[in-house]
PDB file of C-alpha atoms in Angstrom:
ATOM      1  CA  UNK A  58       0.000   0.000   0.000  1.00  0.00           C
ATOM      2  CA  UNK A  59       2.748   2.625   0.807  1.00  0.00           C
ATOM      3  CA  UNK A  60       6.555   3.174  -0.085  1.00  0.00           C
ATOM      4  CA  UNK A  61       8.721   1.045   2.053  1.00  0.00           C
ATOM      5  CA  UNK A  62       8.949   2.841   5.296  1.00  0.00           C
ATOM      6  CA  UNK A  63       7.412   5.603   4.331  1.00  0.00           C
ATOM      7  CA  UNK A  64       5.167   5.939   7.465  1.00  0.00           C
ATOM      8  CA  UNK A  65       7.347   4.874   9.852  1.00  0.00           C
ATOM      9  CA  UNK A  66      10.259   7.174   8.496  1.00  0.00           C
ATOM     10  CA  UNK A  67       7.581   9.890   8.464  1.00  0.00           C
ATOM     11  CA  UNK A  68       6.391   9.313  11.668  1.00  0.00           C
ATOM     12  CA  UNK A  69       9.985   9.272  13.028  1.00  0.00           C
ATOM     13  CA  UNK A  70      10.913  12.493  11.293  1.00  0.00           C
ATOM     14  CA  UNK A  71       7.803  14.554  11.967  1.00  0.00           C
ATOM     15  CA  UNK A  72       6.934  13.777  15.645  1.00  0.00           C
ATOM     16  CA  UNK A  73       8.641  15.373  19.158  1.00  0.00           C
ATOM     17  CA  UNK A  74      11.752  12.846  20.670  1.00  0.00           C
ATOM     18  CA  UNK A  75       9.398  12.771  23.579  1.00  0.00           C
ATOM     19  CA  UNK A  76       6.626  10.936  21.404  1.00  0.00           C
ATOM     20  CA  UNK A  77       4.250  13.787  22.745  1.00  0.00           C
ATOM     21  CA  UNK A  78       2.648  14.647  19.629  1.00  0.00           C
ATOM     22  CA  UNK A  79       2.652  11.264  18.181  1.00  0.00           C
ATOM     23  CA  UNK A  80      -1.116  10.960  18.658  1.00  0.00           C
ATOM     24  CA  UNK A  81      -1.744  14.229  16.907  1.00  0.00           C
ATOM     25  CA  UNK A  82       0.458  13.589  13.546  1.00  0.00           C
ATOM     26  CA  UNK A  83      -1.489   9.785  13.292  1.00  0.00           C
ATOM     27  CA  UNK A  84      -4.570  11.691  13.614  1.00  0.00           C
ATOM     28  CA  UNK A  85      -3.167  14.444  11.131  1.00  0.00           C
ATOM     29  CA  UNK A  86      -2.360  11.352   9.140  1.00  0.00           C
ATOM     30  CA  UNK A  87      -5.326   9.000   9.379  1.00  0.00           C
ATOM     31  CA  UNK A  88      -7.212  12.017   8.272  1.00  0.00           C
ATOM     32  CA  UNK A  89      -5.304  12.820   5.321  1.00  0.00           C
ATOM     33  CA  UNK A  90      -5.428   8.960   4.305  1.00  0.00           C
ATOM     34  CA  UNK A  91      -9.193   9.072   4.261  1.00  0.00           C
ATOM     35  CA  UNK A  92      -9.532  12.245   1.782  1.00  0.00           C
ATOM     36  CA  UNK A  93     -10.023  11.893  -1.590  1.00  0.00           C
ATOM     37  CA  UNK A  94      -9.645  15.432  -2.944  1.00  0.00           C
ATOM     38  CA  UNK A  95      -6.818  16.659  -1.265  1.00  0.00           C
ATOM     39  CA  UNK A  96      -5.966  20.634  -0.423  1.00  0.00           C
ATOM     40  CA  UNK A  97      -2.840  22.651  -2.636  1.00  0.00           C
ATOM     41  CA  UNK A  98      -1.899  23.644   1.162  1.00  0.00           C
ATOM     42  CA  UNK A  99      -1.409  20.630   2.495  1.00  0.00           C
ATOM     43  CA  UNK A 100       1.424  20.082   3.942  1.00  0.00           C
ATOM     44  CA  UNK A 101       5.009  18.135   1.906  1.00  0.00           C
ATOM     45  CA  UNK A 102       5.030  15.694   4.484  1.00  0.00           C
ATOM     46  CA  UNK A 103       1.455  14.200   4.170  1.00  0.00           C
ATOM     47  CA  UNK A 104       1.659  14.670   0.015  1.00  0.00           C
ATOM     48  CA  UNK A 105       3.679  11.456  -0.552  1.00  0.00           C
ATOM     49  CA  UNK A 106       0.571   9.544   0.716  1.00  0.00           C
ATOM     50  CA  UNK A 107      -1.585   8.010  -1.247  1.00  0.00           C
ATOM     51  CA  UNK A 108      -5.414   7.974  -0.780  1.00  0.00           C
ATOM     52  CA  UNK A 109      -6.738   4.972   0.762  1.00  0.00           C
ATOM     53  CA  UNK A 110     -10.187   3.810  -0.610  1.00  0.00           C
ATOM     54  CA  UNK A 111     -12.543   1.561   1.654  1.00  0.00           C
ATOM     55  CA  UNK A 112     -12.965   3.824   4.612  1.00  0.00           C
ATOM     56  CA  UNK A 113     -10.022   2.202   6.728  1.00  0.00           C
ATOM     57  CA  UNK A 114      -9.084   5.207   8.171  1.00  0.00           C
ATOM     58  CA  UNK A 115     -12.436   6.766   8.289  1.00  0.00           C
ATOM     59  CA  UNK A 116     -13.145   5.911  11.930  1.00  0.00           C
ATOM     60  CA  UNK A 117     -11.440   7.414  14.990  1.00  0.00           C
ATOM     61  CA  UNK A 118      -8.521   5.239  16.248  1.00  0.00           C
ATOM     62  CA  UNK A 119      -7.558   4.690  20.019  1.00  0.00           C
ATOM     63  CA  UNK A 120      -5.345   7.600  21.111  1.00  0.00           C
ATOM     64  CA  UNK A 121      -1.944   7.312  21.820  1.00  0.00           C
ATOM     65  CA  UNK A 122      -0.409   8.749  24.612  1.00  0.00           C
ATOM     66  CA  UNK A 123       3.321   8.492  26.325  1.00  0.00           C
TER      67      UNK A 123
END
């Protein structure tokens, strides 16, 4: 479905050391997953992911928090 490591590289590079805004940027992400037509704002990081038909990301997930 994605690039080898994409989303863990991602996830790695755009989160806090501290994993404190991890929850937030797989929220940010799930999100972005789910929409089809996709803003010309959005932001570099979330543009190399694809679209993700079916509605897996549609519903909220289980928050993470360190």
């Amino acid at each position: 479905m994605f690039k080898k490591d994409i989303f863990t590289n991602t996830i790695k590079g755009m989160t806090k050391e501290d994993g404190s805004d991890l929850n937030c940027r797989i929220q940010e992400l799930f999100k972005f997953l789910d929409t089809k037509i996709r803003p010309k704002d959005t932001p570099a990081w979330l543009r190399k992911f694809p679209y993700v038909n079916g509605q897996l990301f549609t519903e909220q997930h289980t928050n993470v928090v360190f």
